[in-house]
PDB file of C-alpha atoms and ligand atoms in Angstrom:
ATOM      1  CA  MET A 231     163.549  99.258 -92.879  1.00  0.00           C
ATOM      2  CA  GLY A 232     160.543 101.747 -92.582  1.00  0.00           C
ATOM      3  CA  LEU A 233     156.945 102.443 -93.376  1.00  0.00           C
ATOM      4  CA  VAL A 234     155.316 102.459 -96.726  1.00  0.00           C
ATOM      5  CA  THR A 235     151.982 104.523 -96.845  1.00  0.00           C
ATOM      6  CA  ILE A 236     149.527 103.248 -99.775  1.00  0.00           C
ATOM      7  CA  THR A 237     146.513 105.496 -99.967  1.00  0.00           C
ATOM      8  CA  PRO A 238     143.499 104.671-102.204  1.00  0.00           C
ATOM      9  CA  GLU A 239     145.053 106.167-104.998  1.00  0.00           C
ATOM     10  CA  ALA A 240     147.654 103.442-105.130  1.00  0.00           C
ATOM     11  CA  MET A 241     144.284 101.188-106.480  1.00  0.00           C
ATOM     12  CA  PRO A 242     142.473 103.192-108.647  1.00  0.00           C
ATOM     13  CA  GLY A 243     138.932 102.477-108.646  1.00  0.00           C
ATOM     14  CA  GLY A 244     139.781  99.463-105.895  1.00  0.00           C
ATOM     15  CA  ARG A 245     141.361  97.751-108.754  1.00  0.00           C
ATOM     16  CA  PRO A 246     144.198  94.796-107.867  1.00  0.00           C
ATOM     17  CA  PRO A 247     147.336  96.523-108.786  1.00  0.00           C
ATOM     18  CA  SER A 248     149.628  94.968-111.724  1.00  0.00           C
ATOM     19  CA  ASP A 249     151.511  92.177-111.165  1.00  0.00           C
ATOM     20  CA  GLU A 250     155.089  94.435-111.176  1.00  0.00           C
ATOM     21  CA  ARG A 251     153.032  96.299-108.898  1.00  0.00           C
ATOM     22  CA  ALA A 252     152.276  93.498-106.169  1.00  0.00           C
ATOM     23  CA  ARG A 253     155.946  92.158-107.095  1.00  0.00           C
ATOM     24  CA  ALA A 254     157.438  95.386-105.588  1.00  0.00           C
ATOM     25  CA  TRP A 255     155.321  95.376-102.517  1.00  0.00           C
ATOM     26  CA  CYS A 256     156.130  91.711-101.833  1.00  0.00           C
ATOM     27  CA  ALA A 257     160.014  92.733-102.121  1.00  0.00           C
ATOM     28  CA  GLN A 258     159.236  95.732 -99.076  1.00  0.00           C
ATOM     29  CA  LEU A 259     157.598  93.386 -96.809  1.00  0.00           C
ATOM     30  CA  GLU A 260     160.251  90.883 -97.396  1.00  0.00           C
ATOM     31  CA  ALA A 261     163.053  93.744 -96.958  1.00  0.00           C
ATOM     32  CA  GLY A 262     161.162  94.273 -93.327  1.00  0.00           C
ATOM     33  CA  ASP A 263     159.314  97.111 -93.923  1.00  0.00           C
ATOM     34  CA  ILE A 264     155.973  97.586 -92.736  1.00  0.00           C
ATOM     35  CA  LEU A 265     152.742  98.402 -95.380  1.00  0.00           C
ATOM     36  CA  TYR A 266     150.640 101.069 -93.805  1.00  0.00           C
ATOM     37  CA  PHE A 267     147.114 102.226 -95.381  1.00  0.00           C
ATOM     38  CA  PRO A 268     145.800 105.208 -93.323  1.00  0.00           C
ATOM     39  CA  GLN A 269     142.545 104.292 -94.576  1.00  0.00           C
ATOM     40  CA  THR A 270     141.839 100.421 -93.932  1.00  0.00           C
ATOM     41  CA  PRO A 271     140.811  98.918 -97.449  1.00  0.00           C
ATOM     42  CA  ILE A 272     138.724  96.268 -95.434  1.00  0.00           C
ATOM     43  CA  ALA A 273     135.247  96.918 -95.314  1.00  0.00           C
ATOM     44  CA  ILE A 274     133.521  96.292 -91.883  1.00  0.00           C
ATOM     45  CA  PRO A 275     130.179  96.880 -91.502  1.00  0.00           C
ATOM     46  CA  GLN A 276     129.207  99.551 -88.707  1.00  0.00           C
ATOM     47  CA  ASN A 277     127.129  97.334 -86.829  1.00  0.00           C
ATOM     48  CA  ASP A 278     130.164  94.451 -86.558  1.00  0.00           C
ATOM     49  CA  LEU A 279     132.310  97.202 -85.662  1.00  0.00           C
ATOM     50  CA  ALA A 280     129.794  97.981 -82.616  1.00  0.00           C
ATOM     51  CA  PHE A 281     129.020  94.991 -81.708  1.00  0.00           C
ATOM     52  CA  LEU A 282     133.149  94.146 -81.109  1.00  0.00           C
ATOM     53  CA  LEU A 283     133.928  97.614 -79.174  1.00  0.00           C
ATOM     54  CA  GLY A 284     130.676  96.814 -77.000  1.00  0.00           C
ATOM     55  CA  GLN A 285     132.561  93.261 -75.811  1.00  0.00           C
ATOM     56  CA  GLN A 286     135.078  94.748 -73.131  1.00  0.00           C
ATOM     57  CA  GLN A 287     131.913  96.138 -71.400  1.00  0.00           C
ATOM     58  CA  THR A 288     130.156  92.827 -70.818  1.00  0.00           C
ATOM     59  CA  ASP A 289     130.959  90.120 -68.054  1.00  0.00           C
ATOM     60  CA  SER A 290     130.982  87.513 -71.038  1.00  0.00           C
ATOM     61  CA  SER A 291     134.067  85.595 -71.565  1.00  0.00           C
ATOM     62  CA  LEU A 292     134.500  87.079 -75.277  1.00  0.00           C
ATOM     63  CA  HIS A 293     136.527  89.715 -73.937  1.00  0.00           C
ATOM     64  CA  LYS A 294     139.895  87.734 -74.086  1.00  0.00           C
ATOM     65  CA  ASN A 295     141.926  87.449 -76.875  1.00  0.00           C
ATOM     66  CA  ILE A 296     140.015  85.498 -79.449  1.00  0.00           C
ATOM     67  CA  ALA A 297     141.118  82.969 -82.314  1.00  0.00           C
ATOM     68  CA  TYR A 298     139.209  82.419 -85.164  1.00  0.00           C
ATOM     69  CA  LYS A 299     140.265  79.509 -87.411  1.00  0.00           C
ATOM     70  CA  PRO A 300     139.316  79.922 -91.054  1.00  0.00           C
ATOM     71  CA  ASN A 301     140.124  76.682 -92.305  1.00  0.00           C
ATOM     72  CA  ALA A 302     137.404  74.865 -89.579  1.00  0.00           C
ATOM     73  CA  ASP A 303     135.544  77.879 -89.221  1.00  0.00           C
ATOM     74  CA  LYS A 304     135.782  77.693 -85.434  1.00  0.00           C
ATOM     75  CA  LEU A 305     136.399  80.075 -82.666  1.00  0.00           C
ATOM     76  CA  SER A 306     138.938  80.010 -80.021  1.00  0.00           C
ATOM     77  CA  GLY A 307     139.508  81.247 -76.824  1.00  0.00           C
ATOM     78  CA  VAL A 308     135.770  81.636 -76.045  1.00  0.00           C
ATOM     79  CA  ASP A 309     134.425  79.650 -72.786  1.00  0.00           C
ATOM     80  CA  THR A 310     131.181  78.636 -74.046  1.00  0.00           C
ATOM     81  CA  LYS A 311     130.138  77.654 -70.486  1.00  0.00           C
ATOM     82  CA  THR A 312     130.020  81.126 -69.863  1.00  0.00           C
ATOM     83  CA  ALA A 313     129.247  82.973 -72.821  1.00  0.00           C
ATOM     84  CA  ASP A 314     126.262  83.846 -74.265  1.00  0.00           C
ATOM     85  CA  ALA A 315     125.497  81.438 -77.506  1.00  0.00           C
ATOM     86  CA  ALA A 316     124.017  84.463 -79.711  1.00  0.00           C
ATOM     87  CA  ALA A 317     127.066  86.495 -79.150  1.00  0.00           C
ATOM     88  CA  VAL A 318     129.402  83.485 -79.966  1.00  0.00           C
ATOM     89  CA  THR A 319     127.674  82.872 -83.324  1.00  0.00           C
ATOM     90  CA  ARG A 320     128.032  86.545 -84.109  1.00  0.00           C
ATOM     91  CA  LEU A 321     131.400  86.966 -83.168  1.00  0.00           C
ATOM     92  CA  GLN A 322     132.035  83.811 -85.342  1.00  0.00           C
ATOM     93  CA  SER A 323     130.359  85.064 -88.226  1.00  0.00           C
ATOM     94  CA  ILE A 324     132.095  88.732 -87.566  1.00  0.00           C
ATOM     95  CA  MET A 325     135.538  87.052 -87.998  1.00  0.00           C
ATOM     96  CA  ARG A 326     134.636  84.884 -90.467  1.00  0.00           C
ATOM     97  CA  ASN A 327     133.687  87.917 -92.880  1.00  0.00           C
ATOM     98  CA  TYR A 328     136.856  89.972 -91.589  1.00  0.00           C
ATOM     99  CA  SER A 329     138.900  86.805 -92.641  1.00  0.00           C
ATOM    100  CA  GLN A 330     137.358  86.525 -96.111  1.00  0.00           C
ATOM    101  CA  ALA A 331     137.861  90.020 -96.482  1.00  0.00           C
ATOM    102  CA  VAL A 332     141.377  90.433 -95.791  1.00  0.00           C
ATOM    103  CA  VAL A 333     141.958  86.790 -98.312  1.00  0.00           C
ATOM    104  CA  ARG A 334     139.828  88.900-100.938  1.00  0.00           C
ATOM    105  CA  PHE A 335     142.215  91.781-100.838  1.00  0.00           C
ATOM    106  CA  LEU A 336     145.460  90.235-100.781  1.00  0.00           C
ATOM    107  CA  THR A 337     144.403  87.989-102.911  1.00  0.00           C
ATOM    108  CA  GLY A 338     144.764  90.646-105.367  1.00  0.00           C
ATOM    109  CA  PHE A 339     147.027  93.279-103.818  1.00  0.00           C
ATOM    110  CA  LEU A 340     150.023  90.438-103.003  1.00  0.00           C
ATOM    111  CA  SER A 341     149.144  88.432-106.232  1.00  0.00           C
ATOM    112  CA  PRO A 342     152.436  86.538-106.350  1.00  0.00           C
ATOM    113  CA  TYR A 343     151.649  85.206-102.855  1.00  0.00           C
ATOM    114  CA  HIS A 344     148.028  84.092-103.059  1.00  0.00           C
ATOM    115  CA  ALA A 345     148.646  80.550-104.798  1.00  0.00           C
ATOM    116  CA  ASP A 346     151.281  79.504-102.192  1.00  0.00           C
ATOM    117  CA  TRP A 347     150.255  80.768 -98.847  1.00  0.00           C
ATOM    118  CA  ARG A 348     148.254  79.246 -95.874  1.00  0.00           C
ATOM    119  CA  LEU A 349     145.622  80.794 -94.721  1.00  0.00           C
ATOM    120  CA  ASP A 350     146.482  80.954 -90.506  1.00  0.00           C
ATOM    121  CA  TYR A 351     144.343  82.232 -87.651  1.00  0.00           C
ATOM    122  CA  ALA A 352     142.564  85.366 -87.533  1.00  0.00           C
ATOM    123  CA  SER A 353     142.412  87.155 -83.963  1.00  0.00           C
ATOM    124  CA  PHE A 354     140.275  90.013 -82.104  1.00  0.00           C
ATOM    125  CA  ARG A 355     142.273  91.575 -79.533  1.00  0.00           C
ATOM    126  CA  PRO A 356     139.893  93.330 -77.167  1.00  0.00           C
ATOM    127  CA  GLN A 357     141.956  94.054 -74.051  1.00  0.00           C
ATOM    128  CA  GLU A 358     144.319  97.241 -73.045  1.00  0.00           C
ATOM    129  CA  GLU A 359     147.746  96.443 -74.365  1.00  0.00           C
ATOM    130  CA  GLN A 360     149.415  98.615 -71.928  1.00  0.00           C
ATOM    131  CA  GLY A 361     150.357  97.300 -68.572  1.00  0.00           C
ATOM    132  CA  ARG A 362     148.620  93.518 -69.401  1.00  0.00           C
ATOM    133  CA  ASP A 363     149.928  91.027 -66.729  1.00  0.00           C
ATOM    134  CA  LEU A 364     151.400  88.580 -68.613  1.00  0.00           C
ATOM    135  CA  PRO A 365     153.917  85.454 -68.395  1.00  0.00           C
ATOM    136  CA  LEU A 366     157.318  87.134 -69.635  1.00  0.00           C
ATOM    137  CA  ARG A 367     157.170  84.758 -73.010  1.00  0.00           C
ATOM    138  CA  ARG A 368     153.682  85.794 -73.705  1.00  0.00           C
ATOM    139  CA  ARG A 369     154.322  89.647 -73.246  1.00  0.00           C
ATOM    140  CA  ASN A 370     153.803  91.313 -76.429  1.00  0.00           C
ATOM    141  CA  ASP A 371     155.127  94.707 -75.112  1.00  0.00           C
ATOM    142  CA  LEU A 372     158.815  93.168 -75.370  1.00  0.00           C
ATOM    143  CA  LEU A 373     160.535  93.458 -78.645  1.00  0.00           C
ATOM    144  CA  HIS A 374     160.288  89.986 -80.528  1.00  0.00           C
ATOM    145  CA  THR A 375     160.030  87.898 -83.459  1.00  0.00           C
ATOM    146  CA  ASP A 376     157.143  85.849 -84.022  1.00  0.00           C
ATOM    147  CA  ALA A 377     157.249  82.244 -83.456  1.00  0.00           C
ATOM    148  CA  PHE A 378     154.317  79.592 -82.796  1.00  0.00           C
ATOM    149  CA  PRO A 379     155.053  77.079 -80.189  1.00  0.00           C
ATOM    150  CA  THR A 380     152.523  74.646 -81.592  1.00  0.00           C
ATOM    151  CA  ARG A 381     152.581  75.304 -85.307  1.00  0.00           C
ATOM    152  CA  PRO A 382     155.931  75.126 -86.639  1.00  0.00           C
ATOM    153  CA  THR A 383     156.277  76.567 -90.146  1.00  0.00           C
ATOM    154  CA  TYR A 384     158.635  75.155 -91.974  1.00  0.00           C
ATOM    155  CA  GLY A 385     160.338  77.798 -93.417  1.00  0.00           C
ATOM    156  CA  ALA A 386     156.900  79.607 -94.564  1.00  0.00           C
ATOM    157  CA  ARG A 387     156.873  83.182 -93.691  1.00  0.00           C
ATOM    158  CA  ILE A 388     154.490  84.725 -90.787  1.00  0.00           C
ATOM    159  CA  LEU A 389     152.518  87.838 -92.628  1.00  0.00           C
ATOM    160  CA  ARG A 390     150.175  89.632 -90.393  1.00  0.00           C
ATOM    161  CA  PHE A 391     147.106  91.867 -91.437  1.00  0.00           C
ATOM    162  CA  PHE A 392     146.152  94.132 -88.634  1.00  0.00           C
ATOM    163  CA  ASN A 393     143.348  96.392 -88.092  1.00  0.00           C
ATOM    164  CA  ASN A 394     143.092  99.131 -85.566  1.00  0.00           C
ATOM    165  CA  ILE A 395     139.035  99.270 -84.662  1.00  0.00           C
ATOM    166  CA  HIS A 396     139.315 101.200 -81.397  1.00  0.00           C
ATOM    167  CA  PRO A 397     137.161 104.264 -82.351  1.00  0.00           C
ATOM    168  CA  ALA A 398     139.647 106.807 -81.353  1.00  0.00           C
ATOM    169  CA  ARG A 399     142.736 105.569 -80.145  1.00  0.00           C
ATOM    170  CA  THR A 400     146.269 104.725 -81.962  1.00  0.00           C
ATOM    171  CA  ARG A 401     148.068 101.097 -81.746  1.00  0.00           C
ATOM    172  CA  ASP A 402     151.463 102.197 -80.271  1.00  0.00           C
ATOM    173  CA  TRP A 403     154.049  99.693 -81.756  1.00  0.00           C
ATOM    174  CA  VAL A 404     157.896 100.008 -81.554  1.00  0.00           C
ATOM    175  CA  VAL A 405     159.941  98.117 -84.297  1.00  0.00           C
ATOM    176  CA  GLY A 406     163.414  96.949 -84.169  1.00  0.00           C
ATOM    177  CA  ASP A 407     166.059  96.440 -86.825  1.00  0.00           C
ATOM    178  CA  PRO A 408     165.562  93.463 -89.410  1.00  0.00           C
ATOM    179  CA  PHE A 409     166.049  89.975 -88.911  1.00  0.00           C
ATOM    180  CA  SER A 410     169.356  89.425 -90.278  1.00  0.00           C
ATOM    181  CA  LYS A 411     171.323  92.369 -88.321  1.00  0.00           C
ATOM    182  CA  VAL A 412     169.816  91.331 -84.791  1.00  0.00           C
ATOM    183  CA  VAL A 413     170.303  88.022 -85.469  1.00  0.00           C
ATOM    184  CA  HIS A 414     174.289  88.678 -86.046  1.00  0.00           C
ATOM    185  CA  GLU A 415     174.752  91.044 -82.923  1.00  0.00           C
ATOM    186  CA  PHE A 416     172.349  89.497 -80.293  1.00  0.00           C
ATOM    187  CA  SER A 417     172.165  85.754 -81.199  1.00  0.00           C
ATOM    188  CA  PRO A 418     175.005  83.967 -78.911  1.00  0.00           C
ATOM    189  CA  ALA A 419     176.222  80.478 -79.418  1.00  0.00           C
ATOM    190  CA  GLN A 420     173.519  78.545 -77.100  1.00  0.00           C
ATOM    191  CA  ILE A 421     170.826  79.722 -79.340  1.00  0.00           C
ATOM    192  CA  ALA A 422     172.772  79.249 -82.963  1.00  0.00           C
ATOM    193  CA  PRO A 423     171.502  77.374 -85.273  1.00  0.00           C
ATOM    194  CA  ARG A 424     171.519  73.438 -84.754  1.00  0.00           C
ATOM    195  CA  PRO A 425     170.432  71.109 -87.500  1.00  0.00           C
ATOM    196  CA  ASP A 426     170.374  68.258 -85.026  1.00  0.00           C
ATOM    197  CA  SER A 427     167.290  69.505 -82.882  1.00  0.00           C
ATOM    198  CA  SER A 428     164.004  68.425 -83.870  1.00  0.00           C
ATOM    199  CA  THR A 429     161.279  67.598 -81.446  1.00  0.00           C
ATOM    200  CA  SER A 430     159.808  70.057 -79.693  1.00  0.00           C
ATOM    201  CA  ARG A 431     160.088  70.269 -76.310  1.00  0.00           C
ATOM    202  CA  ALA A 432     157.389  72.632 -75.779  1.00  0.00           C
ATOM    203  CA  ALA A 433     155.534  70.014 -77.472  1.00  0.00           C
ATOM    204  CA  LYS A 434     156.313  67.404 -74.858  1.00  0.00           C
ATOM    205  CA  SER A 435     155.977  69.329 -71.700  1.00  0.00           C
ATOM    206  CA  LEU A 436     152.709  70.327 -73.060  1.00  0.00           C
ATOM    207  CA  GLY A 437     151.671  66.712 -73.333  1.00  0.00           C
ATOM    208  CA  ARG A 438     152.876  65.821 -69.747  1.00  0.00           C
ATOM    209  CA  ALA A 439     150.834  69.491 -68.751  1.00  0.00           C
ATOM    210  CA  VAL A 440     147.397  67.659 -69.873  1.00  0.00           C
ATOM    211  CA  GLY A 441     148.320  64.280 -68.251  1.00  0.00           C
ATOM    212  CA  LEU A 442     149.254  62.924 -71.629  1.00  0.00           C
ATOM    213  CA  GLY A 443     152.761  61.535 -70.917  1.00  0.00           C
ATOM    214  CA  ALA A 444     154.276  60.116 -73.742  1.00  0.00           C
ATOM    215  CA  ALA A 445     151.195  59.313 -75.515  1.00  0.00           C
ATOM    216  CA  ILE A 446     151.023  62.356 -77.168  1.00  0.00           C
ATOM    217  CA  PRO A 447     152.651  62.251 -80.603  1.00  0.00           C
ATOM    218  CA  SER A 448     155.119  65.117 -80.432  1.00  0.00           C
ATOM    219  CA  ILE A 449     155.337  68.037 -82.603  1.00  0.00           C
ATOM    220  CA  LYS A 450     157.757  67.641 -85.094  1.00  0.00           C
ATOM    221  CA  ARG A 451     159.735  70.796 -85.852  1.00  0.00           C
ATOM    222  CA  SER A 452     162.831  71.370 -88.006  1.00  0.00           C
ATOM    223  CA  PRO A 453     165.596  72.877 -86.925  1.00  0.00           C
ATOM    224  CA  TYR A 454     163.992  76.542 -88.186  1.00  0.00           C
ATOM    225  CA  ASP A 455     161.116  76.239 -86.076  1.00  0.00           C
ATOM    226  CA  ASP A 456     163.572  75.135 -83.574  1.00  0.00           C
ATOM    227  CA  PHE A 457     166.024  78.316 -83.890  1.00  0.00           C
ATOM    228  CA  MET A 458     163.123  80.432 -84.219  1.00  0.00           C
ATOM    229  CA  MET A 459     160.909  79.729 -81.365  1.00  0.00           C
ATOM    230  CA  ARG A 460     164.453  80.045 -78.895  1.00  0.00           C
ATOM    231  CA  PHE A 461     165.212  83.252 -80.961  1.00  0.00           C
ATOM    232  CA  HIS A 462     161.708  84.396 -80.010  1.00  0.00           C
ATOM    233  CA  ASN A 463     162.190  83.528 -75.981  1.00  0.00           C
ATOM    234  CA  PHE A 464     166.045  84.466 -76.051  1.00  0.00           C
ATOM    235  CA  LEU A 465     164.885  88.180 -77.305  1.00  0.00           C
ATOM    236  CA  LYS A 466     162.296  88.695 -74.761  1.00  0.00           C
ATOM    237  CA  GLU A 467     164.499  87.378 -71.883  1.00  0.00           C
ATOM    238  CA  ASN A 468     167.624  89.683 -72.574  1.00  0.00           C
ATOM    239  CA  PRO A 469     167.568  92.895 -70.922  1.00  0.00           C
ATOM    240  CA  LYS A 470     170.488  94.037 -72.996  1.00  0.00           C
ATOM    241  CA  PHE A 471     168.339  93.103 -76.064  1.00  0.00           C
ATOM    242  CA  GLN A 472     165.350  95.026 -75.178  1.00  0.00           C
ATOM    243  CA  ALA A 473     167.261  98.283 -73.842  1.00  0.00           C
ATOM    244  CA  GLU A 474     169.905  98.817 -76.000  1.00  0.00           C
ATOM    245  CA  SER A 475     168.877  97.833 -79.471  1.00  0.00           C
ATOM    246  CA  PRO A 476     167.407 100.911 -81.649  1.00  0.00           C
ATOM    247  CA  LYS A 477     163.698 101.056 -81.368  1.00  0.00           C
ATOM    248  CA  TYR A 478     161.437 102.937 -83.914  1.00  0.00           C
ATOM    249  CA  PRO A 479     158.097 103.689 -82.399  1.00  0.00           C
ATOM    250  CA  TRP A 480     155.028 103.657 -84.748  1.00  0.00           C
ATOM    251  CA  GLN A 481     151.557 104.758 -84.276  1.00  0.00           C
ATOM    252  CA  PHE A 482     148.922 103.414 -86.138  1.00  0.00           C
ATOM    253  CA  PRO A 483     145.689 105.635 -85.944  1.00  0.00           C
ATOM    254  CA  SER A 484     142.214 104.687 -85.302  1.00  0.00           C
ATOM    255  CA  GLY A 485     140.347 102.918 -88.649  1.00  0.00           C
ATOM    256  CA  SER A 486     144.091 102.197 -89.865  1.00  0.00           C
ATOM    257  CA  SER A 487     145.459  98.796 -91.436  1.00  0.00           C
ATOM    258  CA  TRP A 488     149.208  97.553 -91.252  1.00  0.00           C
ATOM    259  CA  MET A 489     150.952  94.283 -92.429  1.00  0.00           C
ATOM    260  CA  VAL A 490     154.830  92.934 -91.917  1.00  0.00           C
ATOM    261  CA  TYR A 491     156.498  89.630 -91.622  1.00  0.00           C
ATOM    262  CA  THR A 492     156.499  89.536 -87.959  1.00  0.00           C
ATOM    263  CA  ASP A 493     158.696  86.209 -88.150  1.00  0.00           C
ATOM    264  CA  ALA A 494     161.748  88.967 -88.957  1.00  0.00           C
ATOM    265  CA  VAL A 495     160.785  92.521 -88.153  1.00  0.00           C
ATOM    266  CA  PRO A 496     160.812  92.509 -84.106  1.00  0.00           C
ATOM    267  CA  HIS A 497     158.262  94.307 -82.658  1.00  0.00           C
ATOM    268  CA  ALA A 498     156.268  94.901 -79.722  1.00  0.00           C
ATOM    269  CA  VAL A 499     152.709  96.435 -78.979  1.00  0.00           C
ATOM    270  CA  LEU A 500     153.009  99.186 -76.134  1.00  0.00           C
ATOM    271  CA  ALA A 501     149.216 100.605 -75.903  1.00  0.00           C
ATOM    272  CA  GLY A 502     146.225 100.213 -77.970  1.00  0.00           C
ATOM    273  CA  GLN A 503     142.736  98.216 -77.567  1.00  0.00           C
ATOM    274  CA  TYR A 504     140.612  96.547 -80.255  1.00  0.00           C
ATOM    275  CA  ALA A 505     142.492  95.105 -83.220  1.00  0.00           C
ATOM    276  CA  LEU A 506     141.573  92.767 -85.518  1.00  0.00           C
ATOM    277  CA  GLU A 507     144.575  90.381 -87.260  1.00  0.00           C
ATOM    278  CA  GLN A 508     144.622  87.792 -89.753  1.00  0.00           C
ATOM    279  CA  THR A 509     147.735  85.756 -90.406  1.00  0.00           C
ATOM    280  CA  PHE A 510     149.250  84.036 -93.151  1.00  0.00           C
ATOM    281  CA  LEU A 511     151.895  81.552 -93.671  1.00  0.00           C
ATOM    282  CA  VAL A 512     153.849  81.940 -97.094  1.00  0.00           C
ATOM    283  CA  SER A 513     155.994  79.378 -98.510  1.00  0.00           C
ATOM    284  CA  PRO A 514     159.333  79.932 -99.354  1.00  0.00           C
ATOM    285  CA  ASP A 515     158.533  78.878-102.914  1.00  0.00           C
ATOM    286  CA  ALA A 516     156.096  82.001-103.228  1.00  0.00           C
ATOM    287  CA  LEU A 517     159.004  84.583-102.155  1.00  0.00           C
ATOM    288  CA  VAL A 518     160.375  87.412-104.459  1.00  0.00           C
ATOM    289  CA  ALA A 519     163.496  87.507-103.013  1.00  0.00           C
ATOM    290  CA  PRO A 520     164.010  83.799-100.846  1.00  0.00           C
ATOM    291  CA  GLU A 521     167.722  84.806-100.139  1.00  0.00           C
ATOM    292  CA  THR A 522     167.046  87.319 -97.546  1.00  0.00           C
ATOM    293  CA  SER A 523     164.525  84.872 -95.607  1.00  0.00           C
ATOM    294  CA  PRO A 524     165.226  84.313 -92.382  1.00  0.00           C
ATOM    295  CA  LEU A 525     165.655  80.624 -93.461  1.00  0.00           C
ATOM    296  CA  LYS A 526     168.413  81.905 -95.546  1.00  0.00           C
ATOM    297  CA  VAL A 527     169.903  83.778 -93.131  1.00  0.00           C
ATOM    298  CA  LEU A 528     170.341  80.749 -90.782  1.00  0.00           C
ATOM    299  CA  GLU A 529     171.560  78.250 -93.441  1.00  0.00           C
ATOM    300  CA  GLY A 530     174.366  80.977 -94.317  1.00  0.00           C
ATOM    301  CA  ILE A 531     175.390  80.836 -90.181  1.00  0.00           C
ATOM    302  CA  ALA A 532     174.992  77.164 -89.972  1.00  0.00           C
ATOM    303  CA  GLY A 533     176.277  76.308 -93.328  1.00  0.00           C
ATOM    304  CA  THR A 534     174.128  73.141 -93.609  1.00  0.00           C
ATOM    305  CA  ARG A 535     169.976  73.244 -94.625  1.00  0.00           C
ATOM    306  CA  LEU A 536     167.697  73.751 -91.386  1.00  0.00           C
ATOM    307  CA  ILE A 537     164.478  72.403 -93.264  1.00  0.00           C
TER     308      ILE A 537
HETATM  309  C1  SIN B 685     152.467  90.971 -81.649  1.00  0.00           C
HETATM  310  O1  SIN B 685     152.261  90.212 -82.685  1.00  0.00           O
HETATM  311  O2  SIN B 685     153.374  90.539 -80.913  1.00  0.00           O
HETATM  312  C2  SIN B 685     151.097  91.486 -81.271  1.00  0.00           C
HETATM  313  C3  SIN B 685     150.575  92.794 -82.096  1.00  0.00           C
HETATM  314  C4  SIN B 685     149.533  93.554 -81.697  1.00  0.00           C
HETATM  315  O3  SIN B 685     148.721  92.975 -81.108  1.00  0.00           O
HETATM  316  O4  SIN B 685     149.525  94.462 -82.416  1.00  0.00           O
HETATM  317 FE1   FE B 686     154.095  89.108 -82.208  1.00  0.00          FE
END
């Protein structure tokens, strides 16, 4: 696995690639490569950048990691009681434009996918990543594969597109060996895929924590989602994996973009500040090499269907 560099010459005149070229890029992503754009293909207006970069200096609550839900056109992670209403509206419009610009670009660039993806959240990440004080399972400086505690994907793949918008600094990642290798090497029996587990424990305890007890309908996860969540936790909690698994450092410069299947490529962010990100859930039907997907790898291990 590696880094595939894509320069503007790969898209002469900004035109979308041929279907054949787009399929080859999808195949590289599915094989665990990172597609890297030294110069981001996403136009972000200068005054939007200035607004985003100004957020850490203010004492409004806009400085937390903020999610934008494109399908509802809503921000979350903003405390509307303390944040300045005009700033919230501005941020919402910047995130809406960013999300739409990434969708427009990838609709052409990854044409085999776009009829079959679900647009998930976008995020603004204004905090310094080095030395962030987070509970272990929420730490992003430990190598992990992504899984969403409250949004099971039923085999859809988690594809993330990033922009480093820091004016000067790199965003420093390490990535690990691909899923199929790591899962065989490090996955012990207790987290092996189990076809019979389906209900989300996290959802139940979330229900209890917010005082809804059994009244909250529990989030139904497939056995696949259940495994992916346990695997995420297991990797972060496993000192042997963290210490001994191969790590490949990549530093993404200011002004660059990259995208990667974060459900299969173990990754961690060690340092950097100010990033934008858009997540896509790519349906298993759209994959160009479905047999290499985590779902098929796990079904091979379990010997049964997992969704
Ligand atoms: C992550 O998905 O683990 C975080 C990546 C980043 O914020 O650069
Ligand atoms: Fe992650």
